[in-house]
Short mmCIF file of C-alpha atoms and ligand atoms in Angstrom, two decimals:
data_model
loop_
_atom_site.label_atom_id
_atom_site.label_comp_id
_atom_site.label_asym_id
_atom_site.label_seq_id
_atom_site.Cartn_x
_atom_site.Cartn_y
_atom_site.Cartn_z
CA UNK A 17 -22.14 3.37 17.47
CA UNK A 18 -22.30 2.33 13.76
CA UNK A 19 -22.05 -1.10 13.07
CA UNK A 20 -18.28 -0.69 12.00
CA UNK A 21 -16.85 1.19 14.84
CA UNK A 22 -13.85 2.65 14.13
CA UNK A 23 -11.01 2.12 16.10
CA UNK A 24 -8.43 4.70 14.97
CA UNK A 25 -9.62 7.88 13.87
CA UNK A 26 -7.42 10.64 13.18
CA UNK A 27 -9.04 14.68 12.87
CA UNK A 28 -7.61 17.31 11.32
CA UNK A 29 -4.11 16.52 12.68
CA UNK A 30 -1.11 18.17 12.39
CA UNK A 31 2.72 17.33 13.78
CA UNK A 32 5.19 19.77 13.33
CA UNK A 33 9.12 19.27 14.39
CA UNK A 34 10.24 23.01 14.99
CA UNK A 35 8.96 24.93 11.81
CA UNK A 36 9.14 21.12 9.61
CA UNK A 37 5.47 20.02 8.87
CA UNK A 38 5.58 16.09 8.97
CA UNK A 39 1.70 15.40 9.01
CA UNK A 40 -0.42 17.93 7.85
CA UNK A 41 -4.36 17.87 8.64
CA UNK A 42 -4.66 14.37 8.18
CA UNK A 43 -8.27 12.88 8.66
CA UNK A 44 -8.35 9.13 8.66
CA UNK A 45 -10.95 6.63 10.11
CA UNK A 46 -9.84 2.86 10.70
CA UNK A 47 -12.92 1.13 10.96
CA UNK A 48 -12.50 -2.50 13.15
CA UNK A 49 -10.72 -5.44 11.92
CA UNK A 50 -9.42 -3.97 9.01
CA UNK A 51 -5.90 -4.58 7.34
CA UNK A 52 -5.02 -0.37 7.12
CA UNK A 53 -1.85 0.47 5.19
CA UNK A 54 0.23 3.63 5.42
CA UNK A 55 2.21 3.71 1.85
CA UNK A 56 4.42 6.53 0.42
CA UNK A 57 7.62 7.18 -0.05
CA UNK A 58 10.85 7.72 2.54
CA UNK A 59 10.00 10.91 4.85
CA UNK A 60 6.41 11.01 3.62
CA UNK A 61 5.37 11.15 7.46
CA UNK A 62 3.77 6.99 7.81
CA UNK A 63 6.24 6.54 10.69
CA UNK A 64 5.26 9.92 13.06
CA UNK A 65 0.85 9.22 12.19
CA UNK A 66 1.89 5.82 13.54
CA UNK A 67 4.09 7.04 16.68
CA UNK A 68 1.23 9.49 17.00
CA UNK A 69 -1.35 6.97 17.24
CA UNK A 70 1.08 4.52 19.93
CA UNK A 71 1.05 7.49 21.68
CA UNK A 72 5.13 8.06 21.68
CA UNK A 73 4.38 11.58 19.84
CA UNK A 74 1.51 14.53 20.56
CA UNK A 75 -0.20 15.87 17.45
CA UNK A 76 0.46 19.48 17.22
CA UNK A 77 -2.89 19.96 16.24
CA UNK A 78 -6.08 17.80 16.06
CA UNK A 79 -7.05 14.85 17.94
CA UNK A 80 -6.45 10.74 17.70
CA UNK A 81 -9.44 8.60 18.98
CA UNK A 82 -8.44 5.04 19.61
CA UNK A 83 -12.14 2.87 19.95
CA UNK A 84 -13.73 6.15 19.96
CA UNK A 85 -12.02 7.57 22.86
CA UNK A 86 -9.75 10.75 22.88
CA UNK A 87 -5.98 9.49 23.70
CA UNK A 88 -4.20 13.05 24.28
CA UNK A 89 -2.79 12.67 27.61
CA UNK A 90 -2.89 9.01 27.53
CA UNK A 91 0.60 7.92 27.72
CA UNK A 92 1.94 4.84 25.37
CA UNK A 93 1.80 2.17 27.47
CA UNK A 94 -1.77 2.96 28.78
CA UNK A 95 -3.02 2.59 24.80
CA UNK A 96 -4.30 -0.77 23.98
CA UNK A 97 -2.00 -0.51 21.32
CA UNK A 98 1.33 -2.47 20.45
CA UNK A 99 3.63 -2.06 17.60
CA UNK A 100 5.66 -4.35 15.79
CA UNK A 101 8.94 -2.53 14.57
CA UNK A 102 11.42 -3.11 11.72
CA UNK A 103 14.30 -3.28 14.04
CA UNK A 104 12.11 -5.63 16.52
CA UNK A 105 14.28 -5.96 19.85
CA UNK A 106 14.07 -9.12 21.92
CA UNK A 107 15.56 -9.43 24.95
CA UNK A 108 18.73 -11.80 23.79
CA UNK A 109 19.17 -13.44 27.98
CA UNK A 110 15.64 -14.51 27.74
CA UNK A 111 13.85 -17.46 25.85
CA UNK A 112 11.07 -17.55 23.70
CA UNK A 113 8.23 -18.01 26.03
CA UNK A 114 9.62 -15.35 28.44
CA UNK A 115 10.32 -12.95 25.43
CA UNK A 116 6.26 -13.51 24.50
CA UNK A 117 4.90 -13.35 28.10
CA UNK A 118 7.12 -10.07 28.79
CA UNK A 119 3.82 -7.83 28.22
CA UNK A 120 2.00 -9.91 30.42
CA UNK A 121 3.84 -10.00 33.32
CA UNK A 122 4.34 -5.98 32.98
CA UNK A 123 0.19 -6.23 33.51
CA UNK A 124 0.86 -8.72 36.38
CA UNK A 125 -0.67 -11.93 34.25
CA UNK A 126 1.90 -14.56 35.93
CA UNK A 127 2.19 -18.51 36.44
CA UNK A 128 -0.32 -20.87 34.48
CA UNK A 129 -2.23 -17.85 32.62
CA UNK A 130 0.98 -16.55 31.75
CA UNK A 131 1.76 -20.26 29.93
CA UNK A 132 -1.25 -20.40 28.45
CA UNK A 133 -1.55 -16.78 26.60
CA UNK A 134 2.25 -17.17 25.53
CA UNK A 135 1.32 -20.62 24.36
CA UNK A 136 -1.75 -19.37 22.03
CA UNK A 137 0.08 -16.69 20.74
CA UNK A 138 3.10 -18.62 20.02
CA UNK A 139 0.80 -20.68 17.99
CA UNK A 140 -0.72 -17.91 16.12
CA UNK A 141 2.19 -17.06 14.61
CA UNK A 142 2.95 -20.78 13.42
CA UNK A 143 5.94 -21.25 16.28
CA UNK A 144 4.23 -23.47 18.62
CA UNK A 145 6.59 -26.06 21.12
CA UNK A 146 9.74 -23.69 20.49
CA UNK A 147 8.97 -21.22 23.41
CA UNK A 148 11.94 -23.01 25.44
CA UNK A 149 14.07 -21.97 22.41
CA UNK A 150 16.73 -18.68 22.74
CA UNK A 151 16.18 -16.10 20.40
CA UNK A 152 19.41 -16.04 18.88
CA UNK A 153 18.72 -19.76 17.65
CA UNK A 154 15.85 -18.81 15.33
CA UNK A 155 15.84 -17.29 11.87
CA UNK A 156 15.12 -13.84 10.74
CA UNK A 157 11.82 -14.58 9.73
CA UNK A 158 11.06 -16.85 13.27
CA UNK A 159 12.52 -13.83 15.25
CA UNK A 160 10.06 -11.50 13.96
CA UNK A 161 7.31 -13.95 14.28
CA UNK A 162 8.60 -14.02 18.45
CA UNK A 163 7.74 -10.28 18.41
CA UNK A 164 4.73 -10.66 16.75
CA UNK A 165 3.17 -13.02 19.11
CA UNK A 166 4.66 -10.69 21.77
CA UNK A 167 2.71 -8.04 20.12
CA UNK A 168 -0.44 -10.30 19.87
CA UNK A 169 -0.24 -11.47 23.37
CA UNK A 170 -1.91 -8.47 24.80
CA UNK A 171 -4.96 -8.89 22.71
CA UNK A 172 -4.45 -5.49 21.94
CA UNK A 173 -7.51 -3.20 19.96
CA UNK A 174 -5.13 -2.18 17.44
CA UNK A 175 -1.39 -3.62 16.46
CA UNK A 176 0.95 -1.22 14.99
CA UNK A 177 3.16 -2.33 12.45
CA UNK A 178 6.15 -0.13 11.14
CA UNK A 179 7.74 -2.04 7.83
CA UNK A 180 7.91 -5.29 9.81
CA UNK A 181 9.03 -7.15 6.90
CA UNK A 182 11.86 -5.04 5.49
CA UNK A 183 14.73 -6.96 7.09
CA UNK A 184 13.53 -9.63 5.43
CA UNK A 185 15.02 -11.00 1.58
CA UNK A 186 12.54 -11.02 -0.80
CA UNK A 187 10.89 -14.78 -0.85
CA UNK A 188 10.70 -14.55 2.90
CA UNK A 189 8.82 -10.99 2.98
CA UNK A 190 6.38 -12.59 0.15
CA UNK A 191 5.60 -15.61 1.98
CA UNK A 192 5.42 -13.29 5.68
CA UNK A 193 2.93 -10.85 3.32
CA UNK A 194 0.40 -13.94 3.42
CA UNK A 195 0.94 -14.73 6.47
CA UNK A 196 0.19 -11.81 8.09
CA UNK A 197 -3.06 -11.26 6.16
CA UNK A 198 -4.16 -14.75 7.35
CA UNK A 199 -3.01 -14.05 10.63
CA UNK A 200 -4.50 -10.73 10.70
CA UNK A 201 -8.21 -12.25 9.69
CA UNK A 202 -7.78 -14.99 11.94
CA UNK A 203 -7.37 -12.69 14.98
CA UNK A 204 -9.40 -9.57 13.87
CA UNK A 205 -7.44 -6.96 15.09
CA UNK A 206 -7.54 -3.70 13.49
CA UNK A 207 -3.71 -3.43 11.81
CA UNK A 208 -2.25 -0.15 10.69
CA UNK A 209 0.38 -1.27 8.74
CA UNK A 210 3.68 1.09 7.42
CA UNK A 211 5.23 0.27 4.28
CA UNK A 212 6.73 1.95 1.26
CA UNK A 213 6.79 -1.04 -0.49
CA UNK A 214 3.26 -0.48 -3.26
CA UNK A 215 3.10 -3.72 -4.18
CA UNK A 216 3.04 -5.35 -0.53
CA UNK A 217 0.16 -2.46 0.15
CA UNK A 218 -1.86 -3.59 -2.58
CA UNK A 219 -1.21 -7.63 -1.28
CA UNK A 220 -1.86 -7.17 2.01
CA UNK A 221 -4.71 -4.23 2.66
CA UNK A 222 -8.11 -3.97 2.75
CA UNK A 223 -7.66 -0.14 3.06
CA UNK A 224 -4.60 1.90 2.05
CA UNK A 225 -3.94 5.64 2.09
CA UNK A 226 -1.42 7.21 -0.30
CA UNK A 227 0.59 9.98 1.53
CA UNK A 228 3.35 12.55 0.03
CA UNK A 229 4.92 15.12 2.02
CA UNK A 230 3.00 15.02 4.90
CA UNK A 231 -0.71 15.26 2.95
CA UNK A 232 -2.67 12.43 2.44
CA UNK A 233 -3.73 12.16 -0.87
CA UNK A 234 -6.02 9.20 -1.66
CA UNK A 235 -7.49 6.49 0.37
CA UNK A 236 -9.06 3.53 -0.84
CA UNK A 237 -9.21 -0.19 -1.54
CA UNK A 238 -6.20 -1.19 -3.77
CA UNK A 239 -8.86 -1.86 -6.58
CA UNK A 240 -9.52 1.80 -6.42
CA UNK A 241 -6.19 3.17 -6.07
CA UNK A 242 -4.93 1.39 -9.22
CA UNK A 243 -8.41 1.71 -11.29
CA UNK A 244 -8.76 5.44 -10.73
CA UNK A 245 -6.03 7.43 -8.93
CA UNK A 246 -6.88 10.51 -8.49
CA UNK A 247 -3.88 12.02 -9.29
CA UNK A 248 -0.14 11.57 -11.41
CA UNK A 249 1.55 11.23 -7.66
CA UNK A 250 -0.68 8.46 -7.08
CA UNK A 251 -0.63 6.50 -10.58
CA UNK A 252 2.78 6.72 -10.65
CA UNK A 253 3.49 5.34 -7.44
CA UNK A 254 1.10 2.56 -8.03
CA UNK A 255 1.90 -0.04 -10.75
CA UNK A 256 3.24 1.52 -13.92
CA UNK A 257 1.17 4.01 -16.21
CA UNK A 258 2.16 5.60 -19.72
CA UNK A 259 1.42 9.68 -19.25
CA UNK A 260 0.43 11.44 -22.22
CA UNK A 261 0.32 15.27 -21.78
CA UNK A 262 -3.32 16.62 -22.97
CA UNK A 263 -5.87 19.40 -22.91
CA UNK A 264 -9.22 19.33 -21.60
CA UNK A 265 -11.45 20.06 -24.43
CA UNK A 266 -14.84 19.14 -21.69
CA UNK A 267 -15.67 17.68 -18.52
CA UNK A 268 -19.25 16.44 -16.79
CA UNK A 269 -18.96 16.21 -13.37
CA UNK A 270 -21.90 14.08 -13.13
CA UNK A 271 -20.19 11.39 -14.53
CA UNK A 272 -16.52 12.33 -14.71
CA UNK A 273 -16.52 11.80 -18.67
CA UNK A 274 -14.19 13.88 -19.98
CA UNK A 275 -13.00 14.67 -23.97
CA UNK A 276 -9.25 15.51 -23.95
CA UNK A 277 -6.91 16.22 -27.07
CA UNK A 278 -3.61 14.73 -27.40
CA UNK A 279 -0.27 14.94 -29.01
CA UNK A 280 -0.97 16.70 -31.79
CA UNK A 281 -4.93 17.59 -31.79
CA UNK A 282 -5.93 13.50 -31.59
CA UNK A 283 -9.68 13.69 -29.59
CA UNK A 284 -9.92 11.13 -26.96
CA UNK A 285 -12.28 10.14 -24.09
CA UNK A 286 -11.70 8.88 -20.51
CA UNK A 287 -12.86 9.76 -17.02
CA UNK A 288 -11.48 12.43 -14.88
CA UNK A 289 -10.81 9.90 -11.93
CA UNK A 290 -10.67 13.23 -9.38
CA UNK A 291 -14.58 13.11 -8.27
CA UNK A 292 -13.74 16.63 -6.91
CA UNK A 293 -12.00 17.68 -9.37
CA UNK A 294 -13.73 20.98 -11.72
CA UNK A 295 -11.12 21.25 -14.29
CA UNK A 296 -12.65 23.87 -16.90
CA UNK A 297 -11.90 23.50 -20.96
CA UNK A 298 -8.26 24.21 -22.18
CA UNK A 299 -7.12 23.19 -18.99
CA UNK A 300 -3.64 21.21 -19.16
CA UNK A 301 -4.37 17.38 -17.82
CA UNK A 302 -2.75 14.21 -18.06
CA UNK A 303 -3.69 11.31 -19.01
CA UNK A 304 -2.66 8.16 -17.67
CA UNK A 305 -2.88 4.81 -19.81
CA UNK A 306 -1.70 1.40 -17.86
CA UNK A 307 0.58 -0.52 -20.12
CA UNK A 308 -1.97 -3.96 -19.45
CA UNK A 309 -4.37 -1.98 -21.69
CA UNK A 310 -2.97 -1.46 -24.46
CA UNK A 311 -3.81 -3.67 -27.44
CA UNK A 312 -0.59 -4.31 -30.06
CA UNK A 313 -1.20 -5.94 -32.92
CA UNK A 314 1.31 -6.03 -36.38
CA UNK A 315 0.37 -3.04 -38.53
CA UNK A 316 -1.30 -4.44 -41.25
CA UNK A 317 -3.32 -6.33 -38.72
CA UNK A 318 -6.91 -7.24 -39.88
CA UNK A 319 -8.62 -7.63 -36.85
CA UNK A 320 -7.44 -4.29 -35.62
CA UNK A 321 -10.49 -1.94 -36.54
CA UNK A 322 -12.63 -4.63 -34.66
CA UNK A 323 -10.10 -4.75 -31.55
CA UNK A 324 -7.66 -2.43 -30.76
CA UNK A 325 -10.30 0.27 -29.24
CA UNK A 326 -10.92 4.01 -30.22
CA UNK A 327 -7.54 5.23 -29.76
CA UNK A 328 -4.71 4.26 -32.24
CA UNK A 329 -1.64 5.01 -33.12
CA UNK A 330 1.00 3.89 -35.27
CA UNK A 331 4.58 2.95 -33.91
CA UNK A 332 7.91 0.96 -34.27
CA UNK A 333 9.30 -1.56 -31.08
CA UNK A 334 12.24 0.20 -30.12
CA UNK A 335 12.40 -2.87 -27.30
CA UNK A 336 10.88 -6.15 -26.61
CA UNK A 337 11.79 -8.14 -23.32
CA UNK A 338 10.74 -11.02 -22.34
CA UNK A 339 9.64 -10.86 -18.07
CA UNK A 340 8.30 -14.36 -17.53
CA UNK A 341 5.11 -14.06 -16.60
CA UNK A 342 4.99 -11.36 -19.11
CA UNK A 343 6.09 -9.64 -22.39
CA UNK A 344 6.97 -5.89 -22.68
CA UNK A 345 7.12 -3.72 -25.73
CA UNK A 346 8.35 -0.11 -25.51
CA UNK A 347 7.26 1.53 -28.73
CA UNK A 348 8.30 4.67 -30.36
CA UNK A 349 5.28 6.57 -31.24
CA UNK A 350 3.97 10.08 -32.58
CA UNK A 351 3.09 10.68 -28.70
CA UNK A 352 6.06 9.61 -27.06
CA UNK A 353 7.22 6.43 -26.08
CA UNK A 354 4.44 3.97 -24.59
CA UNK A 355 5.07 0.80 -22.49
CA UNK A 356 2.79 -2.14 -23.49
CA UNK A 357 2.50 -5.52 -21.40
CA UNK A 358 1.09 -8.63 -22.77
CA UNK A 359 0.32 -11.24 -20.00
CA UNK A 360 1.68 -14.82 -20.90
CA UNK A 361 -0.92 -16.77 -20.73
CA UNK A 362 -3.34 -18.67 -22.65
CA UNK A 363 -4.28 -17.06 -26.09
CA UNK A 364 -1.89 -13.93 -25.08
CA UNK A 365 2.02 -13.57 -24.33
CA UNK A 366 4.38 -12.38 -27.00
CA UNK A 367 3.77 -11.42 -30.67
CA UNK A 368 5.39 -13.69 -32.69
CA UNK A 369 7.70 -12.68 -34.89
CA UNK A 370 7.46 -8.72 -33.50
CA UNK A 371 10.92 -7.56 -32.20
CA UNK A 372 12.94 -4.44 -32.53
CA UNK A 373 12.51 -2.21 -35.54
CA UNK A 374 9.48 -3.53 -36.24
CA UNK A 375 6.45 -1.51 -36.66
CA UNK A 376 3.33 -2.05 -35.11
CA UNK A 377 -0.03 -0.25 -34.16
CA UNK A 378 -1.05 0.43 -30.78
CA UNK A 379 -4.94 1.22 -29.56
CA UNK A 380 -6.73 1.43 -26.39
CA UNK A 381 -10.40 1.21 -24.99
CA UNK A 382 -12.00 5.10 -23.47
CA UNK A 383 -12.30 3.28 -20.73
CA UNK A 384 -8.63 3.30 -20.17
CA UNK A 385 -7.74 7.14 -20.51
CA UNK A 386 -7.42 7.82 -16.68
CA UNK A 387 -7.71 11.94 -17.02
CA UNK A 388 -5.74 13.14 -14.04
CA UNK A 389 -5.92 17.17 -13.57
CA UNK A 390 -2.93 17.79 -10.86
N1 ADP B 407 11.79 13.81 15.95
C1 ADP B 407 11.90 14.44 14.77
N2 ADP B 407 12.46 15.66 14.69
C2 ADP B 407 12.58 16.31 13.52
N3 ADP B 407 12.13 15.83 12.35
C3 ADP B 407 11.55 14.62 12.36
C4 ADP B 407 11.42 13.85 13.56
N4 ADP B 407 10.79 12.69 13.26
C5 ADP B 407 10.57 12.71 11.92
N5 ADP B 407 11.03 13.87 11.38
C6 ADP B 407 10.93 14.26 9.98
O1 ADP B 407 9.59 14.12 9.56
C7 ADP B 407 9.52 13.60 8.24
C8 ADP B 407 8.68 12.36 8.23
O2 ADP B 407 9.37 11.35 8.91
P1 ADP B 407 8.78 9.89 9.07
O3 ADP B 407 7.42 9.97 9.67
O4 ADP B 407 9.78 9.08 9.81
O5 ADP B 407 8.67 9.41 7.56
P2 ADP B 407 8.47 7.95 6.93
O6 ADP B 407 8.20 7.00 8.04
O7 ADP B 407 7.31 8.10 5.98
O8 ADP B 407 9.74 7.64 6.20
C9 ADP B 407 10.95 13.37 7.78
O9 ADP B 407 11.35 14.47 7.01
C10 ADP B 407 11.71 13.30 9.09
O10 ADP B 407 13.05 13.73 8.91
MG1 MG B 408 9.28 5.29 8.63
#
């Protein structure tokens, strides 16, 4: 075994429903301890690879190895697997403790070991000395935290968790997104975590995998599925991006540097972020731009040739809003509108004295121009 076992590995598989495809030859390998996210968007199959993997559906095709071991035929509750659900259900005539120590005393753990296990997990999950407590007496947030540590009390290899935090208003889920990735750490378990939600992904995960339709189509650390998607799908689900339309003028795989022309016959350079990818010359591409990269300045701006990068291009603010944390600028320009976000903080936030109708230049570093060929 490698020194990072992997303790959900999924090969080639396939689930159909009927003639439907909702997974289609998806290969994934969840090596130990990691924080492993599912993200894409409603219907995008995270829910069946999950059910798949608890063992509550049978791949069509292809195989699911939980700590290295084949699981086909293995039913659900012989997996050392849990899940922890949206729609968690505790048993409302039971307290606490007895809600906790349920999976226990299905594996005949009973009496003082019983106390003690529901006790530890109870204090995992920050709800220590309320185990005489009835469910329906707790918050939202403390009633998921009850089937967490229900979840937990197994010690299970891997814990399933299916957009846990959705039921949840929005300064609970962010404070529960912490949580859980301390909680996670603390433990080690492997999670495999659903969520649609990019931003609470790219929070949480040390892994995530980008599906659409069934198909997987990146997989990477957040870092890397921001920095270089590999394709539109990806950068647009991910953070914001201006697209400009282009044309592959050359491409070296070697390095991925790529010369593109835009709008109407500007040269650029950027990186086709596709390391597969063989685009050949005159093929159509896109190029993706995040808005945090682009440099605005006022139009008769000095400092410009020095600092606003290779690419530039003349424009007017059509809109300036301020975001709190931030200030954005949409800006009509000879390619199309582009979206520009200065960070407020020191030595950046808003241009003063640039509003609406004012015009402005816009530039950007090569290293920006994400070339994305499907
Ligand atoms: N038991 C089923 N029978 C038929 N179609 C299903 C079944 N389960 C899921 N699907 C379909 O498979 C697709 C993926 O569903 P799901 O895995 O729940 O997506 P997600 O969790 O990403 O929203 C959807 O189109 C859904 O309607
Ligand atoms: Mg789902």
């Amino acid at each position: 075994m490698s020194e990072r076992a992997a303790d959900v590995e999924l090969v080639d598989v396939t689930k159909r429903f009927g003639r439907f495809v909702a997974v289609e030859r998806m290969n994934v390998s969840i090596a130990r301890g990691t924080f492993y996210s599912l993200l894409g968007p409603s219907g995008c199959g995270k829910t069946t690879t999950l059910r798949m993997i608890a063992g509550f559906e049978q791949p069509s095709e292809g195989e699911v190895l939980i700590a290295g071991q084949p699981v086909a035929g293995v039913p659900a509750y012989r997996r050392n697997v849990n899940t922890v659900f949206q729609h968690y259900a505790l048993f409302p005539h039971m307290d606490v403790a007895r809600n906790v120590g349920y999976g226990l005393r299905q594996h005949g753990v009973k009496g003082e070991e019983e106390r003690r296990r529901v006790d530890e997990a109870l204090a995992l999950v920050r709800l220590g000395g309320l185990g005489a407590r009835r469910t329906w007496e707790l918050s939202g947030g403390q009633q998921q935290r009850v089937a967490l540590a229900r979840a937990l009390v197994n010690h299970p290899t891997v814990l399933l968790l299916d957009e846990p935090l959705g039921a949840l208003d929005l300064k609970l889920r962010k404070e529960m997104q912490l949580e859980l990735k301390a909680l996670q750490h603390q433990v080690g378990i492997t999670f495999v975590y659903v969520t649609h939600d990019q931003e609470e992904a790219i929070t949480m995960s040390d892994v995530v995998v980008v599906m659409r339709d069934g198909r997987v189509q990146q997989q990477g650390s957040p870092q890397e599925l921001y920095e270089r998607p590999v394709n539109r799908f990806v950068a647009g689900f991910l953070g914001l991006s201006n697209f400009l339309a282009g044309r592959l003028v050359e491409h070296h795989p070697a390095t991925g540097g790529a010369a593109v022309t835009i709008g109407e016959g500007m040269a650029i350079h950027g990186r086709v972020t596709d390391p597969e990818a063989r685009p050949s010359a005159g093929a159509e591409v896109t190029v993706a731009v995040r808005p945090e990269r682009l440099w605005i300045g006022r139009a008769d701006d000095a400092a410009a040739e020095r600092t606003a990068g290779a690419t530039r291009v003349a424009g007017r603010v059509r809109q300036a809003t301020y975001l709190g944390d931030q200030n954005e600028y949409r800006i009509e320009t000879a390619l199309g509108e582009l979206v520009a976000r200065r960070q407020n903080s020191e030595g950046g936030g808003a241009l003063p004295g640039v509003g609406p109708g004012d015009p402005v230049l816009v530039g950007w570093r090569d290293e920006a121009n994400l070339v994305l060929v499907a």
